[in-house]
Amino acid sequence: MNKPILRFISIGLVLLLPQLSWAADPFSLPALSVSSNDDGTQSYSVTLQVVILMTMLSFIPAIIMMMTAFTRIIVVFGILRQAIGLQQTP
């Protein structure tokens, strides 16, 4: 195929492809809302509940690791290795 024709077709495709996204239906995110109930409790929207759940799931392993003695032992061994002058791993 001729090089100028191929260049013209590729430029035309690049200019026409964004129009496909304009033709799509607009997507709206649900609102983040906190509402108070009559008995004094609060209810959160599903989106906010998912954000809180994902945050908790990402922090739980770190909290469990910090509660065990493993972290303290590793820190003490690191200080001890530095104190006696052992070589770091290459």
GROMACS .gro file of C-alpha atoms in nm, residues 18-26:
model
    9
   18PRO     CA    1  -1.267   0.974   2.022
   19GLN     CA    2  -1.614   1.022   1.876
   20LEU     CA    3  -1.700   0.667   1.981
   21SER     CA    4  -1.658   0.764   2.344
   22TRP     CA    5  -1.879   1.069   2.299
   23ALA     CA    6  -2.159   0.847   2.171
   24ALA     CA    7  -2.158   0.634   2.488
   25ASP     CA    8  -2.417   0.684   2.758
   26PRO     CA    9  -2.292   0.902   3.042
   0.00000   0.00000   0.00000
